[in-house]
Structures are given as C-alpha cells and as structure tokens.
Amino acid sequence: MEIMKNCFASDNYAGICPEAWEAMERANRGYASSYGDDEWTAKACESIRRVFETDCDVFFVFNGTAANSLALASLCNSYHSIICHESAHVETDECGAAEFFSNGTKILLVGGENGKVDLDDIQHTVQKRSDIHYPKPKAISITQSTELGTLYTPDEVSAVGELAKSLDLKLHMDGSRFANAVAALGVHPKDITWRAGVDLLCFGGTKNGMAVSEAVVFFDKALAREFDYRCKQAGQLASKMRFLSAPWTGMLENGAWLKNAAHANRCAALLESRLKEIPGISIKFPREANALFLELPGDLPDKLKALGWKFYSFIGAGGARFLCSWETSEAEIDCLVADISTLAKFEK
Ligand SMILES: *Cc1c(COP(=O)(O)O)cnc(C)c1O
C-alpha cells in the first residue's frame, strides 16, 4: 500500500475508526427524535457518566473550539478573565472564540515548562491586582495532553485544582486528546478530572477516531445551567444529534477509545525511539502521549517537505510536530524514518 505522506500532520487527518463508524451505521436505521432527544444521546451521556463514575451533565458539540469557548463562556461574565498557558489552544488556535462567546472575557497568559502552567505564575497573575480596573480572574484552563504533547500527572492536576480552589477559580480542562492522556498515564479518568478538582472537561472525540463530536462534561452540574441555550444560540445544537452521540456509545462501551489512544501513543513512542538513533535529530519536548516534536537540523525540514511529508511547525516554537493516531501504521513509521535518516546524512 502506498504511504500517504500527510499521515503524521495531525491526528485529525485520520479517518473514522471502525467502532465509531459502526455505531453511526446502527444509529442510521430509521427515524429518531431530533435535537438530542433520542436513545443514542441518552446512552452516550450514560456511557460518559459510567466512564467517570459520577453524575455529570453532558453536551455534544461539533468541534473543540466550540466546546472550549462555550464551556469557558459558561464560567465567566464579560468582565472576568481566564488564565491559561501561553501555548494553549484557546489562546493560539481558536481565533478569539472564547472571548467572542463570553462577550469579552479576557485571557491572561502564564508560562510554564513543557506546556504546563506554572503555579506561581498563576498565583501572581491572580493576586497582583485586586482593584476594579483589572479583569477579575474567574477560571483556569489547562490542556490534557498539552499542546506540546506532554502530560499533567494526577498530582499535577490536583495541585492546579487546589490552587484554583484556594483562589476561588473554576478549573476547565481542554481534553481534545484526553484519551491519549488517560491511556498514557494508566489512570482512572476520574483521577485526573473531578477528583483532582476539574469542574468542566471538553472531552475530545474527533482526534480519537470519530467524524465530529466533542463532549462538554460538567462535573459541577450547577455550571451547566442553561448551557443548552448557549449551544443552540452558537449554532452547536445538532438537529440530527444521534450522529454526534452514537459514536461515543460505540467507542466507550467496548474500550475502543483507550485502545485507539494507546495505539497512537505506542506509535509515537516507536517513532521517537527510531528517530533518536539518527545523529543530528533531537527531541524538543518529552514525548509522553501521541505527539513528537523534533528539532531538525539545517534545511532538513524543507527537504522533508519537498519529499511530500506534511508536518506542522507553527506549534511549539518552530519544532517539527509529528502526530500519531488510531490509524498510524508501522509501515508509515518506517517510511518517515527512512526519509529522515537519508536526509540527515547530508546535514553537517
Ligand atoms: C485540536 C484541538 C482542539 C480542537 O480544535 P477544533 O479544530 O476546533 O476541533 C482543542 N484543543 C486542542 C489542544 C487541540 O489540539
């Protein structure tokens, strides 16, 4: 089979996994009530409650930008602020959607090693001002796994959770790659969410193998009040909701979500171990889930692109990012490694 050289560009380049596809097909037999008032949506919400072992409120939206921005908007008024890492997707890759849907809530940025928020920096950002002229901090947003492919350990999430509590802030988690984090950490999903102080999770389905769908999961159910109206107004209430929700039943009930994530993580680990052997290639951030960031020497990035390989270099300060998915194959890894290895021989 011919290798498609865009296979490592992002985990959203992959298709729909068999379990999600099959569930869509089952949901496609006949009529069903619209706008989420159907058996598939009820089942999917129930599956998510089972996964987290808690009574949470769940909403399905089309994509991650909608999930994050509507979730954050539900936590804040227009005069509030949200604190997140400077590389956070909500800051860098959502075109101001959080600000838009919250009618102007300001995002305040903090630093931190390897894409993870620095707690002292958060504390300073919150406490440096208490006057009426400063946008009042209301929420912290963290990403799991992070934009740089790293992970917050359960202790690290708990530490953010405790800080949030002590500062009277809500804690939001962008879990566009939450499955990869759970699989890589080998933890129970509840131990890196509600038990660790997360009030609200955007649980990614798309990058895990679905066509479209992200679940907004409110562990603090009081925060979900009127969220249905927010979704509708934002154009995020699917009338044929069953096709956003059914895939979740197919993927959560038999563990496909973790199987997919573990496969993607394993592929990234294999890619890392093979590339580490090549002189001149270095790894930019600790490879902990399904993303690998490389520092490629000289004009190797351009030559690799000329060979047809597609990869992003606008995330992670100029590194070359390679992502693995549920669909990544060993043949694809072999092919990329061979090309990088050949090109590296011509670099000093
Ligand atoms: C992909 C991604 C999202 C969602 O992006 P959409 O393109 O809006 O679906 C959110 N957060 C992170 C960290 C992502 O990588």
mmCIF file of C-alpha atoms and ligand atoms in Angstrom:
data_model
loop_
_atom_site.group_PDB
_atom_site.id
_atom_site.type_symbol
_atom_site.label_atom_id
_atom_site.label_comp_id
_atom_site.label_asym_id
_atom_site.label_seq_id
_atom_site.Cartn_x
_atom_site.Cartn_y
_atom_site.Cartn_z
ATOM 1 C CA MET A 1 0.000 0.000 0.000
ATOM 2 C CA GLU A 2 1.263 3.436 -0.834
ATOM 3 C CA ILE A 3 2.148 5.631 2.105
ATOM 4 C CA MET A 4 0.281 8.916 2.311
ATOM 5 C CA LYS A 5 2.827 11.438 3.432
ATOM 6 C CA ASN A 6 0.348 13.582 5.299
ATOM 7 C CA CYS A 7 -0.286 10.808 7.814
ATOM 8 C CA PHE A 8 1.678 12.481 10.647
ATOM 9 C CA ALA A 9 0.401 16.039 10.152
ATOM 10 C CA SER A 10 -2.277 15.747 12.801
ATOM 11 C CA ASP A 11 -4.405 13.116 14.446
ATOM 12 C CA ASN A 12 -7.386 14.752 12.743
ATOM 13 C CA TYR A 13 -6.017 13.660 9.354
ATOM 14 C CA ALA A 14 -7.074 10.111 10.221
ATOM 15 C CA GLY A 15 -10.439 8.772 9.168
ATOM 16 C CA ILE A 16 -13.282 7.428 11.262
ATOM 17 C CA CYS A 17 -12.380 4.324 13.251
ATOM 18 C CA PRO A 18 -14.444 1.140 12.724
ATOM 19 C CA GLU A 19 -16.162 1.307 16.133
ATOM 20 C CA ALA A 20 -17.396 4.869 15.589
ATOM 21 C CA TRP A 21 -18.428 4.090 12.023
ATOM 22 C CA GLU A 22 -20.344 1.017 13.054
ATOM 23 C CA ALA A 23 -22.198 2.909 15.783
ATOM 24 C CA MET A 24 -23.169 5.602 13.253
ATOM 25 C CA GLU A 25 -24.449 2.900 10.974
ATOM 26 C CA ARG A 26 -26.575 1.405 13.748
ATOM 27 C CA ALA A 27 -27.928 4.856 14.561
ATOM 28 C CA ASN A 28 -28.814 5.292 10.896
ATOM 29 C CA ARG A 29 -31.512 2.630 10.851
ATOM 30 C CA GLY A 30 -34.765 4.517 10.682
ATOM 31 C CA TYR A 31 -36.168 7.564 12.387
ATOM 32 C CA ALA A 32 -35.155 9.061 15.699
ATOM 33 C CA SER A 33 -36.140 12.140 17.654
ATOM 34 C CA SER A 34 -34.125 15.241 16.865
ATOM 35 C CA TYR A 35 -32.057 17.746 18.885
ATOM 36 C CA GLY A 36 -30.680 15.165 21.313
ATOM 37 C CA ASP A 37 -33.972 13.771 22.453
ATOM 38 C CA ASP A 38 -33.083 10.299 21.181
ATOM 39 C CA GLU A 39 -31.942 6.997 22.643
ATOM 40 C CA TRP A 40 -28.382 7.293 21.279
ATOM 41 C CA THR A 41 -27.770 10.577 23.013
ATOM 42 C CA ALA A 42 -29.212 9.264 26.256
ATOM 43 C CA LYS A 43 -26.993 6.193 26.010
ATOM 44 C CA ALA A 44 -23.894 8.218 25.185
ATOM 45 C CA CYS A 45 -24.422 10.503 28.191
ATOM 46 C CA GLU A 46 -24.889 7.430 30.347
ATOM 47 C CA SER A 47 -21.663 5.893 28.985
ATOM 48 C CA ILE A 48 -19.758 9.045 29.849
ATOM 49 C CA ARG A 49 -21.197 9.047 33.372
ATOM 50 C CA ARG A 50 -20.078 5.434 33.710
ATOM 51 C CA VAL A 51 -16.568 6.204 32.469
ATOM 52 C CA PHE A 52 -16.177 8.956 35.053
ATOM 53 C CA GLU A 53 -18.139 7.155 37.757
ATOM 54 C CA THR A 54 -20.068 10.274 38.625
ATOM 55 C CA ASP A 55 -23.311 12.030 37.835
ATOM 56 C CA CYS A 56 -22.218 14.679 35.337
ATOM 57 C CA ASP A 57 -24.102 16.707 32.718
ATOM 58 C CA VAL A 58 -23.016 16.069 29.134
ATOM 59 C CA PHE A 59 -23.485 18.042 25.879
ATOM 60 C CA PHE A 60 -22.219 17.148 22.420
ATOM 61 C CA VAL A 61 -20.940 19.840 20.073
ATOM 62 C CA PHE A 62 -19.305 19.774 16.646
ATOM 63 C CA ASN A 63 -15.711 20.640 17.449
ATOM 64 C CA GLY A 64 -13.148 21.540 20.046
ATOM 65 C CA THR A 65 -13.249 25.274 19.526
ATOM 66 C CA ALA A 66 -16.977 25.300 20.230
ATOM 67 C CA ALA A 67 -16.568 23.014 23.233
ATOM 68 C CA ASN A 68 -13.806 25.097 24.799
ATOM 69 C CA SER A 69 -15.223 28.504 24.101
ATOM 70 C CA LEU A 70 -18.791 27.725 25.139
ATOM 71 C CA ALA A 71 -17.531 25.933 28.228
ATOM 72 C CA LEU A 72 -15.378 28.883 29.225
ATOM 73 C CA ALA A 73 -18.159 31.331 28.424
ATOM 74 C CA SER A 74 -20.417 29.415 30.793
ATOM 75 C CA LEU A 75 -17.922 30.007 33.609
ATOM 76 C CA CYS A 76 -17.379 33.703 33.058
ATOM 77 C CA ASN A 77 -19.062 37.040 32.667
ATOM 78 C CA SER A 78 -17.707 39.562 30.207
ATOM 79 C CA TYR A 79 -15.652 41.373 32.865
ATOM 80 C CA HIS A 80 -13.887 38.186 34.026
ATOM 81 C CA SER A 81 -10.607 36.646 32.924
ATOM 82 C CA ILE A 82 -9.398 33.132 32.177
ATOM 83 C CA ILE A 83 -5.870 32.040 32.941
ATOM 84 C CA CYS A 84 -4.110 29.578 30.654
ATOM 85 C CA HIS A 85 -0.697 28.623 29.354
ATOM 86 C CA GLU A 86 0.737 30.844 26.636
ATOM 87 C CA SER A 87 0.703 27.915 24.197
ATOM 88 C CA ALA A 88 -2.895 26.930 24.975
ATOM 89 C CA HIS A 89 -5.167 26.163 22.037
ATOM 90 C CA VAL A 90 -7.842 28.505 23.436
ATOM 91 C CA GLU A 91 -5.314 31.328 23.145
ATOM 92 C CA THR A 92 -3.408 30.470 19.986
ATOM 93 C CA ASP A 93 -5.736 28.445 17.758
ATOM 94 C CA GLU A 94 -9.341 29.430 18.344
ATOM 95 C CA CYS A 95 -9.483 32.770 16.642
ATOM 96 C CA GLY A 96 -10.697 34.531 19.788
ATOM 97 C CA ALA A 97 -13.744 32.269 20.170
ATOM 98 C CA ALA A 98 -13.605 32.205 23.967
ATOM 99 C CA GLU A 99 -13.542 35.991 24.058
ATOM 100 C CA PHE A 100 -16.313 36.161 21.451
ATOM 101 C CA PHE A 101 -18.737 33.744 23.098
ATOM 102 C CA SER A 102 -18.147 35.268 26.518
ATOM 103 C CA ASN A 103 -18.666 38.775 25.173
ATOM 104 C CA GLY A 104 -15.169 39.913 26.013
ATOM 105 C CA THR A 105 -13.762 37.811 28.839
ATOM 106 C CA LYS A 106 -10.018 38.377 28.720
ATOM 107 C CA ILE A 107 -7.476 35.603 28.524
ATOM 108 C CA LEU A 108 -4.452 36.081 30.764
ATOM 109 C CA LEU A 109 -1.359 34.075 29.859
ATOM 110 C CA VAL A 110 1.103 32.334 32.118
ATOM 111 C CA GLY A 111 4.312 30.477 31.321
ATOM 112 C CA GLY A 112 5.477 27.080 32.445
ATOM 113 C CA GLU A 113 7.800 24.281 31.376
ATOM 114 C CA ASN A 114 6.760 21.897 28.618
ATOM 115 C CA GLY A 115 3.358 23.438 28.013
ATOM 116 C CA LYS A 116 2.172 23.106 31.605
ATOM 117 C CA VAL A 117 1.021 26.088 33.655
ATOM 118 C CA ASP A 118 3.379 27.417 36.300
ATOM 119 C CA LEU A 119 1.518 27.640 39.603
ATOM 120 C CA ASP A 120 3.494 30.571 40.999
ATOM 121 C CA ASP A 121 2.828 32.438 37.804
ATOM 122 C CA ILE A 122 -0.922 31.793 38.186
ATOM 123 C CA GLN A 123 -0.868 32.922 41.782
ATOM 124 C CA HIS A 124 0.992 36.075 40.847
ATOM 125 C CA THR A 125 -1.338 36.809 37.921
ATOM 126 C CA VAL A 126 -4.385 36.472 40.143
ATOM 127 C CA GLN A 127 -3.088 38.282 43.188
ATOM 128 C CA LYS A 128 -1.074 41.116 41.709
ATOM 129 C CA ARG A 129 -4.228 43.178 41.389
ATOM 130 C CA SER A 130 -7.496 43.254 43.242
ATOM 131 C CA ASP A 131 -8.826 46.565 42.039
ATOM 132 C CA ILE A 132 -11.819 47.125 39.831
ATOM 133 C CA HIS A 133 -9.701 48.065 36.797
ATOM 134 C CA TYR A 134 -8.314 44.546 36.294
ATOM 135 C CA PRO A 135 -10.399 41.803 34.580
ATOM 136 C CA LYS A 136 -11.408 39.643 37.525
ATOM 137 C CA PRO A 137 -9.834 36.155 37.291
ATOM 138 C CA LYS A 138 -12.572 33.536 37.231
ATOM 139 C CA ALA A 139 -11.177 30.351 35.685
ATOM 140 C CA ILE A 140 -8.029 28.394 34.931
ATOM 141 C CA SER A 141 -7.867 26.371 31.735
ATOM 142 C CA ILE A 142 -5.367 23.537 31.319
ATOM 143 C CA THR A 143 -4.871 21.130 28.411
ATOM 144 C CA GLN A 144 -4.502 17.366 28.834
ATOM 145 C CA SER A 145 -2.468 16.181 26.966
ATOM 146 C CA THR A 146 -0.869 19.571 26.354
ATOM 147 C CA GLU A 147 -0.263 21.354 23.069
ATOM 148 C CA LEU A 148 3.371 20.254 23.383
ATOM 149 C CA GLY A 149 2.426 16.613 23.781
ATOM 150 C CA THR A 150 3.213 16.435 27.487
ATOM 151 C CA LEU A 151 1.047 15.252 30.366
ATOM 152 C CA TYR A 152 -0.072 16.550 33.724
ATOM 153 C CA THR A 153 0.302 13.731 36.234
ATOM 154 C CA PRO A 154 -2.647 13.181 38.592
ATOM 155 C CA ASP A 155 -0.691 15.022 41.293
ATOM 156 C CA GLU A 156 -0.046 17.916 38.982
ATOM 157 C CA VAL A 157 -3.734 18.217 38.062
ATOM 158 C CA SER A 158 -4.600 18.066 41.761
ATOM 159 C CA ALA A 159 -2.127 20.820 42.510
ATOM 160 C CA VAL A 160 -3.776 23.041 39.886
ATOM 161 C CA GLY A 161 -7.157 22.041 41.301
ATOM 162 C CA GLU A 162 -6.148 23.010 44.830
ATOM 163 C CA LEU A 163 -4.715 26.296 43.687
ATOM 164 C CA ALA A 164 -7.901 27.041 41.748
ATOM 165 C CA LYS A 165 -9.967 26.321 44.819
ATOM 166 C CA SER A 166 -7.800 28.461 47.069
ATOM 167 C CA LEU A 167 -8.076 31.366 44.626
ATOM 168 C CA ASP A 168 -11.805 30.845 44.106
ATOM 169 C CA LEU A 169 -11.384 29.954 40.430
ATOM 170 C CA LYS A 170 -13.117 27.301 38.346
ATOM 171 C CA LEU A 171 -10.968 24.717 36.563
ATOM 172 C CA HIS A 172 -11.546 23.861 32.905
ATOM 173 C CA MET A 173 -9.708 21.091 31.063
ATOM 174 C CA ASP A 174 -9.253 21.111 27.300
ATOM 175 C CA GLY A 175 -9.221 17.377 26.686
ATOM 176 C CA SER A 176 -9.090 17.309 22.938
ATOM 177 C CA ARG A 177 -6.560 14.483 23.490
ATOM 178 C CA PHE A 178 -7.878 13.399 26.875
ATOM 179 C CA ALA A 179 -7.983 9.746 25.796
ATOM 180 C CA ASN A 180 -4.274 9.802 24.990
ATOM 181 C CA ALA A 181 -3.585 11.172 28.453
ATOM 182 C CA VAL A 182 -5.654 8.513 30.211
ATOM 183 C CA ALA A 183 -4.050 5.732 28.182
ATOM 184 C CA ALA A 184 -0.520 7.039 28.690
ATOM 185 C CA LEU A 185 -0.882 7.693 32.420
ATOM 186 C CA GLY A 186 -2.721 4.441 33.045
ATOM 187 C CA VAL A 187 -5.048 6.204 35.453
ATOM 188 C CA HIS A 188 -8.756 6.136 36.080
ATOM 189 C CA PRO A 189 -10.349 9.060 34.177
ATOM 190 C CA LYS A 190 -11.841 10.397 37.401
ATOM 191 C CA ASP A 191 -8.401 10.746 38.982
ATOM 192 C CA ILE A 192 -7.311 13.392 36.508
ATOM 193 C CA THR A 193 -10.667 15.181 36.402
ATOM 194 C CA TRP A 194 -13.317 15.696 39.074
ATOM 195 C CA ARG A 195 -11.348 14.041 41.845
ATOM 196 C CA ALA A 196 -8.462 16.368 41.059
ATOM 197 C CA GLY A 197 -10.631 19.492 41.077
ATOM 198 C CA VAL A 198 -11.633 19.768 37.404
ATOM 199 C CA ASP A 199 -15.097 21.355 37.168
ATOM 200 C CA LEU A 200 -15.552 21.039 33.464
ATOM 201 C CA LEU A 201 -13.947 18.851 30.773
ATOM 202 C CA CYS A 202 -14.025 19.170 26.996
ATOM 203 C CA PHE A 203 -13.655 15.523 26.083
ATOM 204 C CA GLY A 204 -12.357 15.056 22.556
ATOM 205 C CA GLY A 205 -13.894 12.532 20.206
ATOM 206 C CA THR A 206 -12.647 13.714 16.820
ATOM 207 C CA LYS A 207 -8.926 13.121 17.285
ATOM 208 C CA ASN A 208 -9.658 9.812 18.965
ATOM 209 C CA GLY A 209 -11.358 8.438 15.827
ATOM 210 C CA MET A 210 -14.802 9.982 15.429
ATOM 211 C CA ALA A 211 -16.009 12.050 12.485
ATOM 212 C CA VAL A 212 -17.137 15.066 14.509
ATOM 213 C CA SER A 213 -18.012 15.363 18.161
ATOM 214 C CA GLU A 214 -16.662 16.668 21.408
ATOM 215 C CA ALA A 215 -18.411 16.153 24.707
ATOM 216 C CA VAL A 216 -18.671 19.013 27.170
ATOM 217 C CA VAL A 217 -18.761 17.326 30.561
ATOM 218 C CA PHE A 218 -19.886 19.314 33.593
ATOM 219 C CA PHE A 219 -18.760 17.651 36.813
ATOM 220 C CA ASP A 220 -20.133 20.643 38.659
ATOM 221 C CA LYS A 221 -23.702 20.355 37.426
ATOM 222 C CA ALA A 222 -24.681 23.781 38.672
ATOM 223 C CA LEU A 223 -22.422 25.232 35.981
ATOM 224 C CA ALA A 224 -24.437 23.506 33.249
ATOM 225 C CA ARG A 225 -27.444 25.700 33.859
ATOM 226 C CA GLU A 226 -28.794 26.991 30.526
ATOM 227 C CA PHE A 227 -25.814 25.531 28.664
ATOM 228 C CA ASP A 228 -28.330 24.044 26.223
ATOM 229 C CA TYR A 229 -29.398 27.580 25.254
ATOM 230 C CA ARG A 230 -25.775 28.591 24.823
ATOM 231 C CA CYS A 231 -25.205 25.677 22.432
ATOM 232 C CA LYS A 232 -28.326 26.461 20.441
ATOM 233 C CA GLN A 233 -27.525 30.144 20.101
ATOM 234 C CA ALA A 234 -23.989 29.344 18.967
ATOM 235 C CA GLY A 235 -25.225 27.020 16.241
ATOM 236 C CA GLN A 236 -23.933 23.979 18.082
ATOM 237 C CA LEU A 237 -27.179 22.117 18.679
ATOM 238 C CA ALA A 238 -27.205 19.411 16.016
ATOM 239 C CA SER A 239 -30.687 18.504 14.885
ATOM 240 C CA LYS A 240 -29.524 15.007 13.945
ATOM 241 C CA MET A 241 -27.735 14.775 17.275
ATOM 242 C CA ARG A 242 -27.690 10.976 17.193
ATOM 243 C CA PHE A 243 -24.788 11.094 14.720
ATOM 244 C CA LEU A 244 -22.696 13.105 17.159
ATOM 245 C CA SER A 245 -23.628 10.966 20.131
ATOM 246 C CA ALA A 246 -23.852 7.409 18.786
ATOM 247 C CA PRO A 247 -20.098 7.134 18.109
ATOM 248 C CA TRP A 248 -19.482 7.690 21.818
ATOM 249 C CA THR A 249 -21.530 4.626 22.667
ATOM 250 C CA GLY A 250 -19.540 2.586 20.143
ATOM 251 C CA MET A 251 -16.224 3.777 21.484
ATOM 252 C CA LEU A 252 -16.804 3.921 25.228
ATOM 253 C CA GLU A 253 -18.718 0.707 25.753
ATOM 254 C CA ASN A 254 -16.044 -1.632 24.448
ATOM 255 C CA GLY A 255 -12.970 0.402 25.347
ATOM 256 C CA ALA A 256 -12.118 1.418 21.776
ATOM 257 C CA TRP A 257 -11.376 4.957 22.950
ATOM 258 C CA LEU A 258 -8.486 3.723 25.069
ATOM 259 C CA LYS A 259 -7.383 1.139 22.525
ATOM 260 C CA ASN A 260 -7.158 3.866 19.871
ATOM 261 C CA ALA A 261 -5.315 6.222 22.192
ATOM 262 C CA ALA A 262 -2.882 3.568 23.392
ATOM 263 C CA HIS A 263 -2.137 2.624 19.795
ATOM 264 C CA ALA A 264 -1.420 6.245 18.870
ATOM 265 C CA ASN A 265 0.790 6.677 21.936
ATOM 266 C CA ARG A 266 2.678 3.471 21.175
ATOM 267 C CA CYS A 267 3.284 4.562 17.586
ATOM 268 C CA ALA A 268 4.658 7.911 18.767
ATOM 269 C CA ALA A 269 6.954 6.094 21.213
ATOM 270 C CA LEU A 270 8.191 3.837 18.426
ATOM 271 C CA LEU A 271 8.770 6.782 16.122
ATOM 272 C CA GLU A 272 10.689 8.522 18.897
ATOM 273 C CA SER A 273 12.910 5.538 19.614
ATOM 274 C CA ARG A 274 13.734 5.084 15.922
ATOM 275 C CA LEU A 275 14.469 8.758 15.298
ATOM 276 C CA LYS A 276 16.605 9.102 18.425
ATOM 277 C CA GLU A 277 19.129 6.789 16.772
ATOM 278 C CA ILE A 278 19.713 9.244 13.939
ATOM 279 C CA PRO A 279 22.609 11.676 14.546
ATOM 280 C CA GLY A 280 21.594 15.325 14.381
ATOM 281 C CA ILE A 281 17.936 14.775 15.228
ATOM 282 C CA SER A 282 16.823 15.852 18.673
ATOM 283 C CA ILE A 283 13.580 15.613 20.578
ATOM 284 C CA LYS A 284 12.236 19.017 21.601
ATOM 285 C CA PHE A 285 9.795 18.174 24.396
ATOM 286 C CA PRO A 286 9.349 14.998 26.443
ATOM 287 C CA ARG A 287 7.308 12.577 24.311
ATOM 288 C CA GLU A 288 4.571 11.474 26.688
ATOM 289 C CA ALA A 289 1.482 10.845 24.554
ATOM 290 C CA ASN A 290 0.920 10.742 20.767
ATOM 291 C CA ALA A 291 2.826 13.853 19.703
ATOM 292 C CA LEU A 292 6.501 14.059 18.875
ATOM 293 C CA PHE A 293 8.274 17.385 18.425
ATOM 294 C CA LEU A 294 11.609 17.277 16.633
ATOM 295 C CA GLU A 295 14.416 19.741 16.204
ATOM 296 C CA LEU A 296 15.527 19.087 12.643
ATOM 297 C CA PRO A 297 18.900 20.489 11.528
ATOM 298 C CA GLY A 298 19.617 22.934 8.688
ATOM 299 C CA ASP A 299 17.334 22.683 5.721
ATOM 300 C CA LEU A 300 16.187 19.182 6.546
ATOM 301 C CA PRO A 301 12.638 20.420 7.262
ATOM 302 C CA ASP A 302 12.391 21.937 3.778
ATOM 303 C CA LYS A 303 13.821 18.843 2.132
ATOM 304 C CA LEU A 304 11.433 16.652 4.054
ATOM 305 C CA LYS A 305 8.576 18.806 2.833
ATOM 306 C CA ALA A 306 9.914 18.598 -0.705
ATOM 307 C CA LEU A 307 9.659 14.816 -0.436
ATOM 308 C CA GLY A 308 5.973 15.323 0.240
ATOM 309 C CA TRP A 309 5.858 14.959 4.029
ATOM 310 C CA LYS A 310 3.404 17.182 5.789
ATOM 311 C CA PHE A 311 4.006 18.373 9.330
ATOM 312 C CA TYR A 312 3.262 21.449 11.388
ATOM 313 C CA SER A 313 5.929 23.823 12.587
ATOM 314 C CA PHE A 314 3.749 26.650 13.923
ATOM 315 C CA ILE A 315 3.144 24.848 17.209
ATOM 316 C CA GLY A 316 5.935 24.508 19.749
ATOM 317 C CA ALA A 317 8.338 27.282 18.752
ATOM 318 C CA GLY A 318 9.470 26.129 15.352
ATOM 319 C CA GLY A 319 9.863 22.438 16.086
ATOM 320 C CA ALA A 320 8.556 19.900 13.605
ATOM 321 C CA ARG A 321 5.486 18.216 15.034
ATOM 322 C CA PHE A 322 4.529 14.646 14.171
ATOM 323 C CA LEU A 323 1.321 13.171 15.474
ATOM 324 C CA CYS A 324 0.189 9.582 15.560
ATOM 325 C CA SER A 325 -3.425 8.448 15.501
ATOM 326 C CA TRP A 326 -5.548 5.317 15.803
ATOM 327 C CA GLU A 327 -4.768 4.742 12.122
ATOM 328 C CA THR A 328 -0.973 5.082 12.156
ATOM 329 C CA SER A 329 0.828 2.014 10.828
ATOM 330 C CA GLU A 330 4.329 0.703 11.312
ATOM 331 C CA ALA A 331 4.874 0.957 7.555
ATOM 332 C CA GLU A 332 4.233 4.700 7.770
ATOM 333 C CA ILE A 333 6.718 4.997 10.617
ATOM 334 C CA ASP A 334 9.309 3.012 8.635
ATOM 335 C CA CYS A 335 8.841 5.251 5.638
ATOM 336 C CA LEU A 336 9.225 8.523 7.565
ATOM 337 C CA VAL A 337 12.239 7.236 9.492
ATOM 338 C CA ALA A 338 13.906 6.113 6.262
ATOM 339 C CA ASP A 339 13.450 9.530 4.643
ATOM 340 C CA ILE A 340 14.666 11.472 7.688
ATOM 341 C CA SER A 341 17.591 9.122 8.050
ATOM 342 C CA THR A 342 18.640 9.591 4.414
ATOM 343 C CA LEU A 343 18.311 13.381 4.578
ATOM 344 C CA ALA A 344 20.202 13.570 7.894
ATOM 345 C CA LYS A 345 23.275 12.046 6.231
ATOM 346 C CA PHE A 346 23.612 15.185 4.126
ATOM 347 C CA GLU A 347 23.460 17.550 7.103
ATOM 348 C CA LYS A 348 26.614 18.566 8.954
HETATM 349 C C1 LIG B 1 -7.468 20.073 18.039
HETATM 350 C C2 LIG B 1 -7.541 20.755 19.327
HETATM 351 C C3 LIG B 1 -8.731 21.337 19.764
HETATM 352 C C4 LIG B 1 -9.991 21.367 18.920
HETATM 353 O O1 LIG B 1 -9.841 22.017 17.730
HETATM 354 P P1 LIG B 1 -11.020 22.106 16.634
HETATM 355 O O2 LIG B 1 -10.275 22.254 15.365
HETATM 356 O O3 LIG B 1 -11.820 23.292 16.954
HETATM 357 O O4 LIG B 1 -11.813 20.859 16.723
HETATM 358 C C5 LIG B 1 -8.769 21.895 21.034
HETATM 359 N N1 LIG B 1 -7.680 21.876 21.823
HETATM 360 C C6 LIG B 1 -6.515 21.320 21.439
HETATM 361 C C7 LIG B 1 -5.371 21.283 22.390
HETATM 362 C C8 LIG B 1 -6.399 20.756 20.171
HETATM 363 O O5 LIG B 1 -5.253 20.207 19.800
#
